[in-house]
Coordinates of C-alpha atoms in Angstrom, one line a residue:
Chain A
X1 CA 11.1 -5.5 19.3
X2 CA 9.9 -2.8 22.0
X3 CA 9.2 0.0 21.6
X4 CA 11.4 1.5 24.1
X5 CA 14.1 0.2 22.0
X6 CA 13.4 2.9 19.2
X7 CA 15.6 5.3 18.6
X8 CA 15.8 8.2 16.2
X9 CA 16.7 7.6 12.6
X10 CA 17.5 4.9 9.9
X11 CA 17.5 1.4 11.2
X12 CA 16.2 1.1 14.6
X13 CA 18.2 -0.7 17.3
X14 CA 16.7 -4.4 17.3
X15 CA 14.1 -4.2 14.7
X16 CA 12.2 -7.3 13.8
X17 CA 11.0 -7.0 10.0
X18 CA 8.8 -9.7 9.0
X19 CA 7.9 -11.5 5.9
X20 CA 4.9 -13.4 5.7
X21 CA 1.7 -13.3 3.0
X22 CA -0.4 -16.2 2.3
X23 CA 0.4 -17.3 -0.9
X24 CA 3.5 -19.7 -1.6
X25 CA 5.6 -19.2 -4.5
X26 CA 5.4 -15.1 -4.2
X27 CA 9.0 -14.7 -3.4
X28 CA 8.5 -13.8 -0.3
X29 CA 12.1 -15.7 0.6
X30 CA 13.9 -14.0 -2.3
X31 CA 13.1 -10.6 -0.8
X32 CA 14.0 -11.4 2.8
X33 CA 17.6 -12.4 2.0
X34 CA 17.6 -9.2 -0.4
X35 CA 16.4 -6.9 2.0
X36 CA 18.5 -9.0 5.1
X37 CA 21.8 -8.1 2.7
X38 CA 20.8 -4.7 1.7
X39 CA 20.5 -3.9 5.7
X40 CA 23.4 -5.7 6.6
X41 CA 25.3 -3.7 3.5
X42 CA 24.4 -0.5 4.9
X43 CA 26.0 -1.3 7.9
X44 CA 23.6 -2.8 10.4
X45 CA 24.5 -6.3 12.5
X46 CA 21.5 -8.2 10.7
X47 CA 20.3 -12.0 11.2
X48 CA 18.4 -14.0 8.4
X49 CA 15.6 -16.0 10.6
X50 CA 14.4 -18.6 8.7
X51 CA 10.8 -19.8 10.0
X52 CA 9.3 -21.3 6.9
X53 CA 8.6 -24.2 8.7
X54 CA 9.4 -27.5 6.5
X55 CA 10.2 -25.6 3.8
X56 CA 13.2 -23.8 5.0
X57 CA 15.6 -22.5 1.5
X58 CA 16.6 -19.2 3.1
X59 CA 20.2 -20.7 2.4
X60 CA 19.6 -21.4 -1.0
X61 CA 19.3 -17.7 -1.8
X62 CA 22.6 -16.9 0.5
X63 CA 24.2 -18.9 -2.0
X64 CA 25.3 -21.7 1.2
X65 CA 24.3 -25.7 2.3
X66 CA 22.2 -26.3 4.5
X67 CA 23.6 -25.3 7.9
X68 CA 24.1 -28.2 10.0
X69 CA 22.0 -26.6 13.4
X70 CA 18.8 -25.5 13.4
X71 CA 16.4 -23.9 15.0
X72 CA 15.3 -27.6 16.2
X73 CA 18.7 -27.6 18.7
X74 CA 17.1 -24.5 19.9
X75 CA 13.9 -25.9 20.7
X76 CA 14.4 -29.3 21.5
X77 CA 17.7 -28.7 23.2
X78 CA 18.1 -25.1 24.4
X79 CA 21.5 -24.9 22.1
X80 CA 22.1 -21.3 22.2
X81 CA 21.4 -19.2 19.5
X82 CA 25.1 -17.9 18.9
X83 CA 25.8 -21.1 18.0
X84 CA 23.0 -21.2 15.5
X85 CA 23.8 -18.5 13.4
X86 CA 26.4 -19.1 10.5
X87 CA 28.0 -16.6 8.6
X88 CA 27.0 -15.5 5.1
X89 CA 29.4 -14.4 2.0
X90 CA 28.0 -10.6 3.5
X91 CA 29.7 -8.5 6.3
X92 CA 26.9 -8.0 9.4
X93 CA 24.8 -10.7 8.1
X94 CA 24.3 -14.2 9.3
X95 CA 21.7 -16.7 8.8
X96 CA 19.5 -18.9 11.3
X97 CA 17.6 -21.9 9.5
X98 CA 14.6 -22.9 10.4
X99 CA 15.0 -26.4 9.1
X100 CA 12.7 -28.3 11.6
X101 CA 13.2 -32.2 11.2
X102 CA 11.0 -33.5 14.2
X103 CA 8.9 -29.8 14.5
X104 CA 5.7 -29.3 13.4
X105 CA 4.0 -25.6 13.4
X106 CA 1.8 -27.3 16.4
X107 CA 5.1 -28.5 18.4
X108 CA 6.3 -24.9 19.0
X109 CA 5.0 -22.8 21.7
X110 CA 4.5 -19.3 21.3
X111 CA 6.4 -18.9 24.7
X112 CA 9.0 -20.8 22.8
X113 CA 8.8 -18.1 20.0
X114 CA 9.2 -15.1 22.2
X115 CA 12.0 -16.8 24.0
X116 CA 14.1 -17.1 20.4
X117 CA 13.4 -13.5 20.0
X118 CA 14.6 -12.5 23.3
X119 CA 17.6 -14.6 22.4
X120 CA 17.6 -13.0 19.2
X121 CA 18.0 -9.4 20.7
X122 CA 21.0 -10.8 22.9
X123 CA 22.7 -11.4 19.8
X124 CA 23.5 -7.7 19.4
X125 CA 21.5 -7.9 16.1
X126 CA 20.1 -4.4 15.1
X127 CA 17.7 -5.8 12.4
X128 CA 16.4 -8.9 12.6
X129 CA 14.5 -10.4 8.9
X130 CA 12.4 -13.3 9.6
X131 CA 10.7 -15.4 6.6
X132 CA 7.6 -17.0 7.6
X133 CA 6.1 -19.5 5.7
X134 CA 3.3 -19.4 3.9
X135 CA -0.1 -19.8 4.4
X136 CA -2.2 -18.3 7.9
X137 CA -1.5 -20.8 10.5
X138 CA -1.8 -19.4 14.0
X139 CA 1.8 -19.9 15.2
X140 CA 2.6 -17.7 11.6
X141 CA 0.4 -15.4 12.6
X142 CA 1.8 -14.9 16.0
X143 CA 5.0 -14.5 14.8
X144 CA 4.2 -12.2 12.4
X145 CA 2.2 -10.0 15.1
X146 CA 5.9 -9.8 17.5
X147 CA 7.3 -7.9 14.6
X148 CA 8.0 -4.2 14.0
X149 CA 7.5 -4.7 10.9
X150 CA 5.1 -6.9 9.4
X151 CA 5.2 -7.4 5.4
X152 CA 3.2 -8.9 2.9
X153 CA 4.9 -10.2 -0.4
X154 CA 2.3 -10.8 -3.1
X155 CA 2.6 -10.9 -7.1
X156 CA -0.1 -9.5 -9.5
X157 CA -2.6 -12.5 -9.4
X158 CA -5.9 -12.7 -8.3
X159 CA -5.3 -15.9 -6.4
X160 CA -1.9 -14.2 -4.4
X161 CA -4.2 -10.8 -3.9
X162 CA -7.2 -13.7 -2.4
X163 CA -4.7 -15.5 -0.3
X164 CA -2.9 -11.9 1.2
X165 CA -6.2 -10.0 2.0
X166 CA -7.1 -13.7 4.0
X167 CA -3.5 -13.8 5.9
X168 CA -4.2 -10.0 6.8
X169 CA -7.2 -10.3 8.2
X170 CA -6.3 -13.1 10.0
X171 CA -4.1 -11.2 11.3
X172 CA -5.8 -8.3 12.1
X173 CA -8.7 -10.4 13.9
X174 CA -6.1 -12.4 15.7
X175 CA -4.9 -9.3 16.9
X176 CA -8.2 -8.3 18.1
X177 CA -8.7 -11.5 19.9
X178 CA -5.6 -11.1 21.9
X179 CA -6.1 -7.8 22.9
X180 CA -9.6 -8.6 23.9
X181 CA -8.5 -11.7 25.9
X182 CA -5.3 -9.4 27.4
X183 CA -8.2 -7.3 29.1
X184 CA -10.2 -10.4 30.2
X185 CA -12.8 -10.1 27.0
X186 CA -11.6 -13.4 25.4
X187 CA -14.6 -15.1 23.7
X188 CA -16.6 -11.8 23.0
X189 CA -14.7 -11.2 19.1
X190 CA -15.3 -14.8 18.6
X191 CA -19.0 -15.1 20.0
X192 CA -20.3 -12.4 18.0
X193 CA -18.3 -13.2 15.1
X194 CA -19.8 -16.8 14.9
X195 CA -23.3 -15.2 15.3
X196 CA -22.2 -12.6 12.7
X197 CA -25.5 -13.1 10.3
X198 CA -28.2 -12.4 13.6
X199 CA -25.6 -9.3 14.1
X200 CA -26.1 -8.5 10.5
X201 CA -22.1 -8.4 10.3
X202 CA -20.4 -9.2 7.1
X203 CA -16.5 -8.2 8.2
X204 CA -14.3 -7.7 10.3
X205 CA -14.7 -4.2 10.0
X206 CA -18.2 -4.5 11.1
X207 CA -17.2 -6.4 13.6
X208 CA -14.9 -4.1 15.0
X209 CA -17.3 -0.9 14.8
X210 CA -19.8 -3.5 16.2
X211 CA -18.1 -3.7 19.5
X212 CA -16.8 -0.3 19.8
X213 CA -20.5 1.0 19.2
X214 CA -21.7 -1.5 22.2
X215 CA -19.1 -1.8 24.6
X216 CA -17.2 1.9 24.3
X217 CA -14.7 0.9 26.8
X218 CA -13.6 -1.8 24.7
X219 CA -13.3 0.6 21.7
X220 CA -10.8 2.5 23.5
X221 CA -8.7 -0.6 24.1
X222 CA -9.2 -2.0 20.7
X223 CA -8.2 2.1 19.5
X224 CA -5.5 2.1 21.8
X225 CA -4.1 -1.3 21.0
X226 CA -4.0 -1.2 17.0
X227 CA -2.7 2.2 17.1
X228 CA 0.7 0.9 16.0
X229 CA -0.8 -1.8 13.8
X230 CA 0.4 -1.4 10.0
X231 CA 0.7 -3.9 7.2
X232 CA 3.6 -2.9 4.6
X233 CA 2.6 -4.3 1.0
X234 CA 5.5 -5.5 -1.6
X235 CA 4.5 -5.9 -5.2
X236 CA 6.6 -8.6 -6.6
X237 CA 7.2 -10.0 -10.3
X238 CA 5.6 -6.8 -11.6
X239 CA 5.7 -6.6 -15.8
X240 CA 3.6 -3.9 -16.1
X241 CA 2.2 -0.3 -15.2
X242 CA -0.9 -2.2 -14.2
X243 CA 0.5 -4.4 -11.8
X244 CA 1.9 -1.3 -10.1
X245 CA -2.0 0.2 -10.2
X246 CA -2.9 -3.3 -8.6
X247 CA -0.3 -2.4 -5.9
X248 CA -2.2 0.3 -5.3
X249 CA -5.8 -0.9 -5.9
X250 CA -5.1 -3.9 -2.7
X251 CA -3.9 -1.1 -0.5
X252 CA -7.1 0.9 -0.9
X253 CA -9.4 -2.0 -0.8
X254 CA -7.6 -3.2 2.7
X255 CA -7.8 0.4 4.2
X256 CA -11.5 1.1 3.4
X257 CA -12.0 -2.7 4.1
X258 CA -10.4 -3.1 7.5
X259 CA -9.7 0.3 8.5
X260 CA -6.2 0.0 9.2
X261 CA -3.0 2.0 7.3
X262 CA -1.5 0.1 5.0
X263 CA 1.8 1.2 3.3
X264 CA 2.4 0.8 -0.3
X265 CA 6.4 -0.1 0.3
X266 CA 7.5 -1.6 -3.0
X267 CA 7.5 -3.0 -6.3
X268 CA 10.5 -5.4 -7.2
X269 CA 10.3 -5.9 -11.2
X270 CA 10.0 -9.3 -12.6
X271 CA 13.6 -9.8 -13.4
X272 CA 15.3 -13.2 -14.8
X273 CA 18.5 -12.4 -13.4
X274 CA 16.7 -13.9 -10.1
X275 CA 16.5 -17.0 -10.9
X276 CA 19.8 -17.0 -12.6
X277 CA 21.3 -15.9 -9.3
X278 CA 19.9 -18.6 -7.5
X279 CA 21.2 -21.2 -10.2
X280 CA 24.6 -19.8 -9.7
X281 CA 24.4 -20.2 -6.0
X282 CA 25.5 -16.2 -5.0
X283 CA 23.3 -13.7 -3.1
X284 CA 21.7 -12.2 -5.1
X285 CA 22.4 -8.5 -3.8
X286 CA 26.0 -9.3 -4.7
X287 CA 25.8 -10.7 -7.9
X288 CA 23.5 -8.7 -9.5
X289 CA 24.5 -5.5 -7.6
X290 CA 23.5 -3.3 -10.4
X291 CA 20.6 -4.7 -11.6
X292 CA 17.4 -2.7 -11.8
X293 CA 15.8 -5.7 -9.5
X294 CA 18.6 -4.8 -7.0
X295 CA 17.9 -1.1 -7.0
X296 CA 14.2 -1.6 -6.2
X297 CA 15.3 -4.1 -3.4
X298 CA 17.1 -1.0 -2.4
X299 CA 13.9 1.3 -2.4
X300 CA 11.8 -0.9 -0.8
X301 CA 14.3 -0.8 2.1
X302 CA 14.4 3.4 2.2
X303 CA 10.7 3.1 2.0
X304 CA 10.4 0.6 5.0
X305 CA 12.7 2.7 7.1
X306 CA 11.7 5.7 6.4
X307 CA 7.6 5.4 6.0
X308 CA 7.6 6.3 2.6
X309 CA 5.6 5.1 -0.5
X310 CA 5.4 4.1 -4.2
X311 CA 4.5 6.7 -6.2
X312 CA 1.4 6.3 -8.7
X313 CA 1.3 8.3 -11.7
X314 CA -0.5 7.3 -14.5
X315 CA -0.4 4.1 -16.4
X316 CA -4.3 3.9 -15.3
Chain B
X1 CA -12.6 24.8 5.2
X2 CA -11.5 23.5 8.3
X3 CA -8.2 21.4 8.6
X4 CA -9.3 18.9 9.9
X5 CA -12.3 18.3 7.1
X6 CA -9.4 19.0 4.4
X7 CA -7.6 16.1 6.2
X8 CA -10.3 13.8 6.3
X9 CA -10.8 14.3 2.3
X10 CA -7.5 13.7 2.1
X11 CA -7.7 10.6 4.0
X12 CA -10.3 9.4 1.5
X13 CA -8.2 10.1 -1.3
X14 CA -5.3 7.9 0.5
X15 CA -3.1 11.0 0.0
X16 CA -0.8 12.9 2.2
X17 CA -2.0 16.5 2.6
X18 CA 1.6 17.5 1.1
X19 CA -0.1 16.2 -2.3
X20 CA 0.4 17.8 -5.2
X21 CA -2.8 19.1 -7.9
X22 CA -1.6 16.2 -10.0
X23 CA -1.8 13.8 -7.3
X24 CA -5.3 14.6 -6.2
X25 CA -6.6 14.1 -9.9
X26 CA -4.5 10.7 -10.2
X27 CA -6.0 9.7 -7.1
X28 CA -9.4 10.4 -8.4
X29 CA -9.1 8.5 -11.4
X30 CA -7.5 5.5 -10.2
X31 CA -10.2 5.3 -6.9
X32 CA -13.2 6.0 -9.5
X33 CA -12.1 3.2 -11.4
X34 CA -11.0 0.6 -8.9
X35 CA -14.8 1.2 -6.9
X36 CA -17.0 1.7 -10.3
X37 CA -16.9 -1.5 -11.3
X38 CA -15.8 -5.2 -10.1
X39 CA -12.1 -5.3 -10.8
X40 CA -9.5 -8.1 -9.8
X41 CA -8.7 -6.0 -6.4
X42 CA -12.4 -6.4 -5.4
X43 CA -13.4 -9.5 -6.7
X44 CA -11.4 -11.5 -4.1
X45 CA -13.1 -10.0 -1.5
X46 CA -16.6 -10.7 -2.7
X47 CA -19.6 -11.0 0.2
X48 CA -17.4 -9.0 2.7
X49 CA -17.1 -6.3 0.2
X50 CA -20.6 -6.0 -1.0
X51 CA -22.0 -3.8 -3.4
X52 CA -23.6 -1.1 -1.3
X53 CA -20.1 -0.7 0.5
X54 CA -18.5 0.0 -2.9
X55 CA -21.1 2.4 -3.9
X56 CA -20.5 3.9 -0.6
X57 CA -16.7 4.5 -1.1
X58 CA -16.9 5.6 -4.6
X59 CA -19.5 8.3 -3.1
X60 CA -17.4 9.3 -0.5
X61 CA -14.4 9.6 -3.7
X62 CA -16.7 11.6 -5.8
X63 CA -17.4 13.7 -3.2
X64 CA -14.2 13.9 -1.3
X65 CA -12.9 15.2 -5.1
X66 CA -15.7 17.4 -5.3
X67 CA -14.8 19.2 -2.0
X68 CA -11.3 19.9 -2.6
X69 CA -11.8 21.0 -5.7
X70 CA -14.0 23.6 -4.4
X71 CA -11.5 24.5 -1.9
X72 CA -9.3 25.1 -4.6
X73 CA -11.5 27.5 -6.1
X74 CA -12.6 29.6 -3.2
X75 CA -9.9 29.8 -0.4
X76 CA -6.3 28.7 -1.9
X77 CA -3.7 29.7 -4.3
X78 CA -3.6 28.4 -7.2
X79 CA -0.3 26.9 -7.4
X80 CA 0.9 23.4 -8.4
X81 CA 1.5 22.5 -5.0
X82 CA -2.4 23.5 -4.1
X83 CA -2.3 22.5 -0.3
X84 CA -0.3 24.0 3.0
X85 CA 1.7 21.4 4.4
X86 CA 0.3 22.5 8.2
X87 CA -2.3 24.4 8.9
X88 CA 0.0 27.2 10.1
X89 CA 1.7 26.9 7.0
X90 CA 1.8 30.5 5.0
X91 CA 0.0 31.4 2.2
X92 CA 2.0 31.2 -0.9
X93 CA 1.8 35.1 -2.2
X94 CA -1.5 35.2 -4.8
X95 CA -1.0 34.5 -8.2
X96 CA -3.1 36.4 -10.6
X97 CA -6.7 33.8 -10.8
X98 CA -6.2 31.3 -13.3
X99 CA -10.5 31.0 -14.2
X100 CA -10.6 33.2 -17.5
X101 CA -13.8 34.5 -18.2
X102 CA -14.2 32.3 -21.6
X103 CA -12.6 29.0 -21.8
X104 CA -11.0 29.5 -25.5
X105 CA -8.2 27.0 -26.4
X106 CA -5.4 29.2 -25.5
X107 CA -7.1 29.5 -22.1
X108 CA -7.4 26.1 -21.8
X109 CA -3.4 25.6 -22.4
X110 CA -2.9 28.5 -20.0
X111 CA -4.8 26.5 -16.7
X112 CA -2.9 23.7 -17.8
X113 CA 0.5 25.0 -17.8
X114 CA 0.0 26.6 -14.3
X115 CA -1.0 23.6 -13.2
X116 CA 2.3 21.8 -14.2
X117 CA 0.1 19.0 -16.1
X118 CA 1.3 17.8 -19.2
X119 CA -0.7 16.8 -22.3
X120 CA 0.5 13.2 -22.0
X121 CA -0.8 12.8 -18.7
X122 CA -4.4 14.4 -19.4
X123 CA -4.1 12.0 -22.3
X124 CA -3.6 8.6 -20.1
X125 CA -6.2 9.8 -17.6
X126 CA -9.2 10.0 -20.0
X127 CA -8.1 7.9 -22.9
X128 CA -7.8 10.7 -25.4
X129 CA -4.8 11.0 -27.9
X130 CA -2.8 13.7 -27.5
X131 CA -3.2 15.2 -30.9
X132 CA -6.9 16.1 -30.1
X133 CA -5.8 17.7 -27.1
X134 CA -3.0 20.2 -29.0
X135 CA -6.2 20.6 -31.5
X136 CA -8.3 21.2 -28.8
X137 CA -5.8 24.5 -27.3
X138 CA -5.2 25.7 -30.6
X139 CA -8.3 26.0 -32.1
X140 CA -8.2 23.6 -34.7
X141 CA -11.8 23.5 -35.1
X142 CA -11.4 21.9 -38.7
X143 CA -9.8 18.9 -37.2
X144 CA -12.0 18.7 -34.1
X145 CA -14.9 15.7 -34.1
X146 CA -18.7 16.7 -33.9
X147 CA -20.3 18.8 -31.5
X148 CA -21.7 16.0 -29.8
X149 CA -18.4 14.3 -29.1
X150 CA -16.6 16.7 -28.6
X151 CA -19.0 18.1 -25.8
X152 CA -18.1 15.1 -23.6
X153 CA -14.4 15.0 -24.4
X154 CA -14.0 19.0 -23.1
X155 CA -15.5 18.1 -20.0
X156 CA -13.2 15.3 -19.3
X157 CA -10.6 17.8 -19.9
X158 CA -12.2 20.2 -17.8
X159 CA -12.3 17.2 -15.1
X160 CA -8.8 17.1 -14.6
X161 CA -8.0 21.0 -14.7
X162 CA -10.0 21.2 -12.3
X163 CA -12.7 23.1 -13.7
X164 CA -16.5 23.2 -14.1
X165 CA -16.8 20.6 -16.9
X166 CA -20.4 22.3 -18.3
X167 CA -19.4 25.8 -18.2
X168 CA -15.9 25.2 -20.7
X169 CA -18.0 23.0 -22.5
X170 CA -20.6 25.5 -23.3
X171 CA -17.9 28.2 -23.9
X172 CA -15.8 26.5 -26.1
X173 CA -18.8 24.7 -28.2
X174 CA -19.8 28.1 -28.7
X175 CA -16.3 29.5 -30.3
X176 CA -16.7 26.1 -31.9
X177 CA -20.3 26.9 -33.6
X178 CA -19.4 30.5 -34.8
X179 CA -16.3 29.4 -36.4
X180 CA -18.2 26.3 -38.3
X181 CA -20.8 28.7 -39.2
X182 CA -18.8 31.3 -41.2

């Protein structure tokens, strides 16, 4: 979560990895709990946070019930987290449901956020996979911003590609905002953005060079503050050589776009021993250990720990 | 060229300076086409990615292409993996220049296969079947189209070996025209 909890190599101690992306449907759940095993397989103390408010199914793809606790007793109660988390069918890795009966996204606090990830570090977890919901509400968004990690999950549609580029520059601009209003600037992003047609500004981007160009200072923050901000891109369901290019294509387009670095971490192939799996109740990661689904669940997860990319080669 | 002006084309290109020959061309493609034209990546985007800002990026493609290439030419070896990986890095030893004086068909083949780029892959880049390529390297003028078209297919080919598209043109139509006309 800090970054003076880095260390060198593979997993880092108490990484949060987030999974968030607009669009519902993208299989943004099915990854976490792939990637959450594939951690906790290699031998990393992992929790499963699931924060898909009201839609919680984290569970279902652990092949378990619904746990009893939720992240509600947290909230409403203070129950401690330890007694949250319930084991999974997979060594290191346990689950947290998010399964808020009387929560609402508004009801939560982002204090109250922070404190269940404070909590979260205490549990000795070295990775820690959360599974937003979708859609780009601001409590998501915050969320999503605490993390180490913060992933996108999209499939090759135009309307998923429409809905991710949105949740990432909400992101990005809600970033911006609270940096601005950490240094005492808070309505400034907002004021000029709302004027953003006398400023002749059609983007964020603009926006952004907009302020660095008249208020330097504030470019050095804004520099210094999004120096460590990087969106991870996953290309799920893909059929086809073109849907990897597509991959590719969204990465470019939100780089020269935004200006920020984007990684290309992975494409998971559309694969109908997924749904099977979930049918049969198992995690996937065990059941289908040797699928070719599995295996790029598996590359996604080098790529994400080590920085590294998909590689394009033709099909274009 | 400077580092940090190699870097920056680099940047354009989305590539890691460790990038190989192939890599630089793939990356060219694959840019041209995503910014030449309205495609599902763009579309979304619409108003906040207007047309002059696309025409700007594919410029700044074109021309970060256009600079490397050069760079190729006049200041690095011409290896597969064209690029140090630090500026420090050494100079791989020279390697005898690959530009032949006349771009025949075996010349052609001969670029290519230093280049580590194989037929298949030209062929996916710029949509031409791989048989007119072979023909194309071995001289089979017979079985080669008209003048004309063939005039824009060898400088596509020339495109991605990295050499000047009108001057193999103009050699090879030449062997092309003597051969017709005996």
């Amino acid at each position: 979560m800090q970054e003076e909890q880095k260390k060198k190599g593979g997993a880092k101690e108490g990484e949060i990895w987030a999974f968030g992306g607009g669009k519902g449907g993208t299989g943004k759940t099915f990854i976490a709990s792939c990637v959450g095993t594939s951690l906790a397989k290699r031998g990393s103390q992992t929790v499963l946070v699931d924060m898909d408010i009201g839609g919680a199914n984290l569970h279902s793809f652990m092949g378990l019930n619904r746990p009893q606790k939720s992240l509600t007793n947290f909230f409403e109660v203070g129950i401690p987290l330890s007694d949250l988390a319930v084991r999974t069918e997979v060594e290191n890795l346990t689950l947290i449901t998010g399964d808020i009966h009387s929560l609402t996204s508004d009801t939560i606090k982002f204090t109250q956020t922070l404190k269940l990830f404070r909590q979260l570090m205490k549990l000795n977890a070295q990775n820690v996979v959360i599974d937003l919901g979708a859609g780009s509400h601001l409590n998501t968004l915050d969320t999503f911003l605490v993390a180490d990690k913060m992933i996108v999950v999209l499939v090759p549609e135009m309307i998923a590609v429409e809905n991710m580029y949105h949740f990432v520059k909400n992101t990005l601009f809600r970033k911006v905002k609270k940096t601005l209003k950490d240094y005492g600037f808070r309505e400034i992003a907002q004021h000029v953005w709302d004027r953003r047609q006398s400023y002749g500004i059609k983007n964020l981007k603009e926006l952004m060079d907009y302020l660095k160009e008249s208020f330097p200072y504030l470019g050095t923050i804004l520099d210094q503050e999004l120096a460590g901000f990087k969106i991870s891109i996953v290309m799920n369901m893909v059929r086809t050589d073109q849907d990897i290019i597509l991959g590719a294509s969204v990465k470019s387009v939100l780089m020269k776009y935004l200006g920020i670095p984007i990684q290309f971490a992975g494409i998971i192939e559309h694969n109908d021993a997924v749904w099977k799996s979930v049918r049969e109740q198992k995690p996937f990661m065990l059941n289908y250990l040797s699928s070719s689904c599995a295996k790029s669940i598996e590359v996604l997860v080098d790529n994400l720990m080590q920085g590294t990319e998909v590689a394009i080669t033709g099909g274009f | 060229m400077p580092w940090e002006e190699l870097k920056r084309y680099f940047d354009i290109l989305e590539l890691n300076p460790s990038a190989s020959l192939r890599d630089v061309q793939n990356a060219y493609w694959r840019l041209k086409k995503l910014y030449a034209e309205e495609s599902v990546a763009l579309v979304p985007l619409a108003d906040e990615f207007p047309e002059k800002m696309r025409k700007k990026v594919l410029r700044q493609v074109e021309d970060a292409y256009a600079r490397l290439q050069a760079a190729l030419k006049s200041e690095l070896p011409k290896s597969i993996s064209i690029f140090p990986a630090e500026p420090s890095a050494e100079k791989a030893p020279e390697e005898k220049p690959i530009e032949p004086t006349t771009f025949s068909g075996p010349a052609l083949r001969e670029v290519r296969e230093r280049l580590g780029i194989r037929l298949d892959d030209i062929s996916k880049l710029i949509k031409l079947r791989v048989e007119l390529l072979k023909n194309i390297e071995e001289e089979k003028f017979d079985a080669l189209p008209e003048a004309g078209y063939l005039k824009g297919q060898l400088k596509s080919l020339a495109g991605c070996l990295l050499l000047n598209p009108d001057k193999v043109a103009e050699d090879y139509l030449k062997r092309y025209q003597e051969r017709k006309s005996k």
